[in-house]
Structures are given as C-alpha cells and as structure tokens.
Amino acid sequence: MYIGRPCYYQVADARCQGTWWTHDRYHPDVVNSLLKVVEQLSESHKELWLIGYSGGGTLAVLVGRRLNRPVNVVTVNANLDHQAWTNHHQYSPLTGSLNPIRDLKRNPEMRELHWHANQDRTVLPEWIVAYCEKTQTRCLPFEGSHTSWTSLWPSMLHCSQNVFRQSGNSVQAVPVPENCLRP
C-alpha cells in the first residue's frame, strides 16, 4: 500500500487547509486517519506492506508503529527526523507533527527498510542513518539524489522483498544481497 502525505495529491479538496500540508503534515489526526484506512483495506490480507517516498515514508513509519499486526515498511528518502530537516533548511518547525525519531510508539511486528540517496540534499542521508541506528532498523544507500529513485524502484522493491524474505518473521536485519540494485 503506497502512502502519501495529506493534500499532496488532492490540493483542490476544501478540507486541504494549509496546515495539513505544512506544520501538521504528520499530526496525530493525520496518522490516525491513515491508520483507519490501512486497517480497513488490509483486514482481509495476510501480508501488509506500507511503502512511502519522502513525507509518505514518514507517515508509513508512523502508521506502521500503530498497527496491531505484522507489517513491512519500506521508505525511500523518508524524512525520519523532521526537526533536523527544518533546522537544516531553516524552515518553520512542524509544531503539530509527530517526529519518527522521537515517537515512542512501537509495533513489535513491524519490519523496516529505509532507502536513502547518497547525494540527497533535501533529506540528508545522515538523518536516515541516525534513525536506523537509534531504532536498530535497516538502511540501504543508493546512488543518486532525492528524486532519482524512480528508475531504480523495480530493483529496490525486489531487493526489499528478498531482505524481508530472508529475515522470515524476525524483525532483525539480515545481510543485503550483493548487487541488490540494478538500474
């Protein structure tokens, strides 16, 4: 299931007030709304994957942590520490938003894999690596910038499937197969 930020794709919606795509983009109400949708759409499925790019990846992590079931979360260039992001870019703080690196919710059945572009200047790789180190989850680099991942996506997805398959039901990371990414 692909997760996107609120109002990112439907800005003409009257409910898309400016705060929902700025300061409150990861607000608990946004996360809980997505959580309800994910629970409804996935209740008849044994396997659940939440996939998100950038802010959608942030929400995939926050939703996955609140699920009461196994879930694989795959992110690409996700903003997993929005405080570091706003400080670095001198943006206004996301005062109404949950921050994944500080969020205390945990789903013991959530497995995570976070892809990061080694030349990303929007969401710096070191922020994603810091999140992975703190949460003991898997981070994988790829060559490119914030938006260059689309040509690699089929290989990234295949590699992600292999990583989760190799780990079985374990949430612990396993070694990444060599030559995992092929453009």
Tab-separated table of C-alpha atoms in Angstrom:
chain	number	residue	atom	x	y	z
A	1	MET	CA	0.000	0.000	0.000
A	2	TYR	CA	1.520	3.304	-1.089
A	3	ILE	CA	1.212	6.079	1.500
A	4	GLY	CA	1.301	9.770	0.559
A	5	ARG	CA	1.204	12.998	2.523
A	6	PRO	CA	-2.172	14.633	3.172
A	7	CYS	CA	-3.293	17.013	0.439
A	8	TYR	CA	-0.212	16.248	-1.651
A	9	TYR	CA	-2.232	14.747	-4.482
A	10	GLN	CA	-5.614	16.464	-3.920
A	11	VAL	CA	-4.919	20.094	-3.047
A	12	ALA	CA	-8.220	21.188	-4.616
A	13	ASP	CA	-10.068	19.438	-1.761
A	14	ALA	CA	-11.790	22.005	0.509
A	15	ARG	CA	-10.517	20.084	3.559
A	16	CYS	CA	-6.910	20.677	2.499
A	17	GLN	CA	-6.151	23.678	4.649
A	18	GLY	CA	-2.554	24.918	4.571
A	19	THR	CA	-1.647	23.473	7.953
A	20	TRP	CA	-2.327	19.875	6.770
A	21	TRP	CA	0.420	20.033	4.184
A	22	THR	CA	2.783	22.190	6.227
A	23	HIS	CA	3.077	22.230	10.047
A	24	ASP	CA	0.556	19.436	10.704
A	25	ARG	CA	1.539	17.082	7.867
A	26	TYR	CA	2.380	14.330	10.436
A	27	HIS	CA	-0.214	15.364	13.033
A	28	PRO	CA	-1.736	12.569	15.174
A	29	ASP	CA	-5.102	13.178	13.441
A	30	VAL	CA	-3.458	12.574	10.036
A	31	VAL	CA	-1.732	9.420	11.290
A	32	ASN	CA	-4.920	8.086	12.913
A	33	SER	CA	-6.958	8.803	9.790
A	34	LEU	CA	-4.482	6.872	7.640
A	35	LEU	CA	-4.356	4.127	10.261
A	36	LYS	CA	-8.126	3.587	9.988
A	37	VAL	CA	-7.942	3.379	6.199
A	38	VAL	CA	-4.990	0.966	6.284
A	39	GLU	CA	-6.736	-1.250	8.848
A	40	GLN	CA	-9.924	-1.375	6.763
A	41	LEU	CA	-8.196	-2.064	3.463
A	42	SER	CA	-5.817	-4.668	4.872
A	43	GLU	CA	-8.075	-6.650	7.216
A	44	SER	CA	-8.567	-9.499	4.727
A	45	HIS	CA	-4.891	-9.639	3.711
A	46	LYS	CA	-2.333	-11.790	5.473
A	47	GLU	CA	0.636	-9.754	4.290
A	48	LEU	CA	0.821	-5.958	4.532
A	49	TRP	CA	3.416	-3.619	3.059
A	50	LEU	CA	3.425	0.133	3.620
A	51	ILE	CA	5.579	1.977	1.106
A	52	GLY	CA	6.285	5.687	1.068
A	53	TYR	CA	8.558	8.234	-0.528
A	54	SER	CA	9.727	11.333	1.357
A	55	GLY	CA	6.848	12.529	3.607
A	56	GLY	CA	4.788	9.493	2.608
A	57	GLY	CA	7.566	7.337	4.053
A	58	THR	CA	7.399	9.317	7.278
A	59	LEU	CA	3.688	8.550	7.515
A	60	ALA	CA	4.232	4.885	6.600
A	61	VAL	CA	6.529	4.552	9.643
A	62	LEU	CA	4.141	6.383	11.980
A	63	VAL	CA	1.145	4.310	10.793
A	64	GLY	CA	3.085	1.037	10.886
A	65	ARG	CA	4.029	1.619	14.504
A	66	ARG	CA	0.366	1.929	15.454
A	67	LEU	CA	-0.830	-1.233	13.743
A	68	ASN	CA	-1.500	-4.340	15.800
A	69	ARG	CA	-0.316	-6.769	13.150
A	70	PRO	CA	2.767	-7.706	11.137
A	71	VAL	CA	3.771	-5.093	8.579
A	72	ASN	CA	6.736	-4.476	6.284
A	73	VAL	CA	7.554	-0.784	5.906
A	74	VAL	CA	9.736	0.363	3.015
A	75	THR	CA	10.654	4.011	2.654
A	76	VAL	CA	12.626	5.983	0.080
A	77	ASN	CA	14.285	9.225	1.186
A	78	ALA	CA	11.855	9.492	4.095
A	79	ASN	CA	12.007	12.410	6.479
A	80	LEU	CA	12.536	10.396	9.672
A	81	ASP	CA	13.707	13.395	11.713
A	82	HIS	CA	11.741	16.458	10.688
A	83	GLN	CA	13.337	18.596	13.387
A	84	ALA	CA	16.770	18.085	11.802
A	85	TRP	CA	15.182	18.807	8.402
A	86	THR	CA	13.522	22.085	9.464
A	87	ASN	CA	16.640	23.226	11.335
A	88	HIS	CA	18.947	22.472	8.408
A	89	HIS	CA	16.787	24.161	5.781
A	90	GLN	CA	15.722	26.970	8.168
A	91	TYR	CA	12.041	26.087	7.726
A	92	SER	CA	9.347	26.721	10.319
A	93	PRO	CA	9.136	23.839	12.806
A	94	LEU	CA	6.433	21.218	12.194
A	95	THR	CA	4.915	22.022	15.575
A	96	GLY	CA	1.788	19.866	15.216
A	97	SER	CA	3.581	16.833	13.794
A	98	LEU	CA	4.841	13.578	15.238
A	99	ASN	CA	8.555	13.007	14.613
A	100	PRO	CA	9.502	9.368	13.875
A	101	ILE	CA	12.924	9.583	15.525
A	102	ARG	CA	11.257	10.716	18.776
A	103	ASP	CA	7.976	8.787	18.506
A	104	LEU	CA	7.668	6.265	21.330
A	105	LYS	CA	5.009	4.034	19.750
A	106	ARG	CA	6.334	0.616	18.752
A	107	ASN	CA	4.871	-2.303	16.850
A	108	PRO	CA	6.962	-5.388	17.684
A	109	GLU	CA	5.803	-6.987	14.414
A	110	MET	CA	6.936	-4.115	12.173
A	111	ARG	CA	9.934	-4.703	9.912
A	112	GLU	CA	11.549	-1.646	8.350
A	113	LEU	CA	13.816	-0.961	5.396
A	114	HIS	CA	14.846	2.623	4.626
A	115	TRP	CA	16.440	3.533	1.298
A	116	HIS	CA	18.395	6.794	1.103
A	117	ALA	CA	20.057	8.588	-1.795
A	118	ASN	CA	23.726	9.209	-1.117
A	119	GLN	CA	23.563	12.641	-2.796
A	120	ASP	CA	20.244	13.786	-1.350
A	121	ARG	CA	20.340	17.430	-0.262
A	122	THR	CA	16.638	17.545	0.694
A	123	VAL	CA	16.598	14.761	3.296
A	124	LEU	CA	20.220	14.227	4.238
A	125	PRO	CA	21.350	10.587	4.350
A	126	GLU	CA	22.856	11.024	7.808
A	127	TRP	CA	19.403	11.754	9.271
A	128	ILE	CA	18.056	8.468	7.910
A	129	VAL	CA	21.136	6.583	9.117
A	130	ALA	CA	20.775	8.159	12.592
A	131	TYR	CA	17.152	6.973	12.711
A	132	CYS	CA	18.170	3.451	11.672
A	133	GLU	CA	20.909	3.332	14.283
A	134	LYS	CA	18.560	4.553	17.010
A	135	THR	CA	15.768	2.138	16.080
A	136	GLN	CA	18.060	-0.732	15.023
A	137	THR	CA	16.465	-0.974	11.599
A	138	ARG	CA	17.955	-1.474	8.150
A	139	CYS	CA	19.126	1.438	5.946
A	140	LEU	CA	20.314	0.989	2.395
A	141	PRO	CA	22.023	3.648	0.288
A	142	PHE	CA	21.675	4.107	-3.433
A	143	GLU	CA	23.435	6.334	-5.933
A	144	GLY	CA	21.516	9.477	-6.721
A	145	SER	CA	19.544	12.436	-5.422
A	146	HIS	CA	16.166	12.954	-3.748
A	147	THR	CA	14.125	12.276	-6.897
A	148	SER	CA	16.375	9.866	-8.815
A	149	TRP	CA	14.980	6.699	-7.242
A	150	THR	CA	12.157	6.060	-9.716
A	151	SER	CA	14.354	4.289	-12.278
A	152	LEU	CA	15.698	2.050	-9.505
A	153	TRP	CA	12.305	1.288	-7.942
A	154	PRO	CA	11.770	-2.164	-9.506
A	155	SER	CA	15.185	-3.303	-8.227
A	156	MET	CA	14.627	-1.626	-4.845
A	157	LEU	CA	11.319	-3.420	-4.411
A	158	HIS	CA	12.816	-6.761	-5.454
A	159	CYS	CA	15.723	-6.270	-3.062
A	160	SER	CA	13.333	-5.265	-0.257
A	161	GLN	CA	11.315	-8.439	-0.833
A	162	ASN	CA	14.496	-10.521	-0.632
A	163	VAL	CA	15.633	-8.834	2.579
A	164	PHE	CA	12.265	-9.433	4.272
A	165	ARG	CA	12.026	-12.989	2.886
A	166	GLN	CA	15.487	-13.843	4.245
A	167	SER	CA	14.601	-12.498	7.673
A	168	GLY	CA	11.427	-14.621	7.917
A	169	ASN	CA	9.308	-13.418	10.816
A	170	SER	CA	12.284	-11.784	12.500
A	171	VAL	CA	12.342	-8.012	12.763
A	172	GLN	CA	16.130	-8.185	12.908
A	173	ALA	CA	18.072	-7.099	9.853
A	174	VAL	CA	19.770	-9.604	7.591
A	175	PRO	CA	22.654	-9.024	5.209
A	176	VAL	CA	21.698	-7.375	1.948
A	177	PRO	CA	22.388	-9.492	-1.129
A	178	GLU	CA	25.320	-8.269	-3.211
A	179	ASN	CA	24.432	-6.420	-6.397
A	180	CYS	CA	20.975	-5.805	-4.986
A	181	LEU	CA	20.320	-2.760	-7.146
A	182	ARG	CA	20.452	-2.908	-10.893
A	183	PRO	CA	19.424	0.268	-12.760
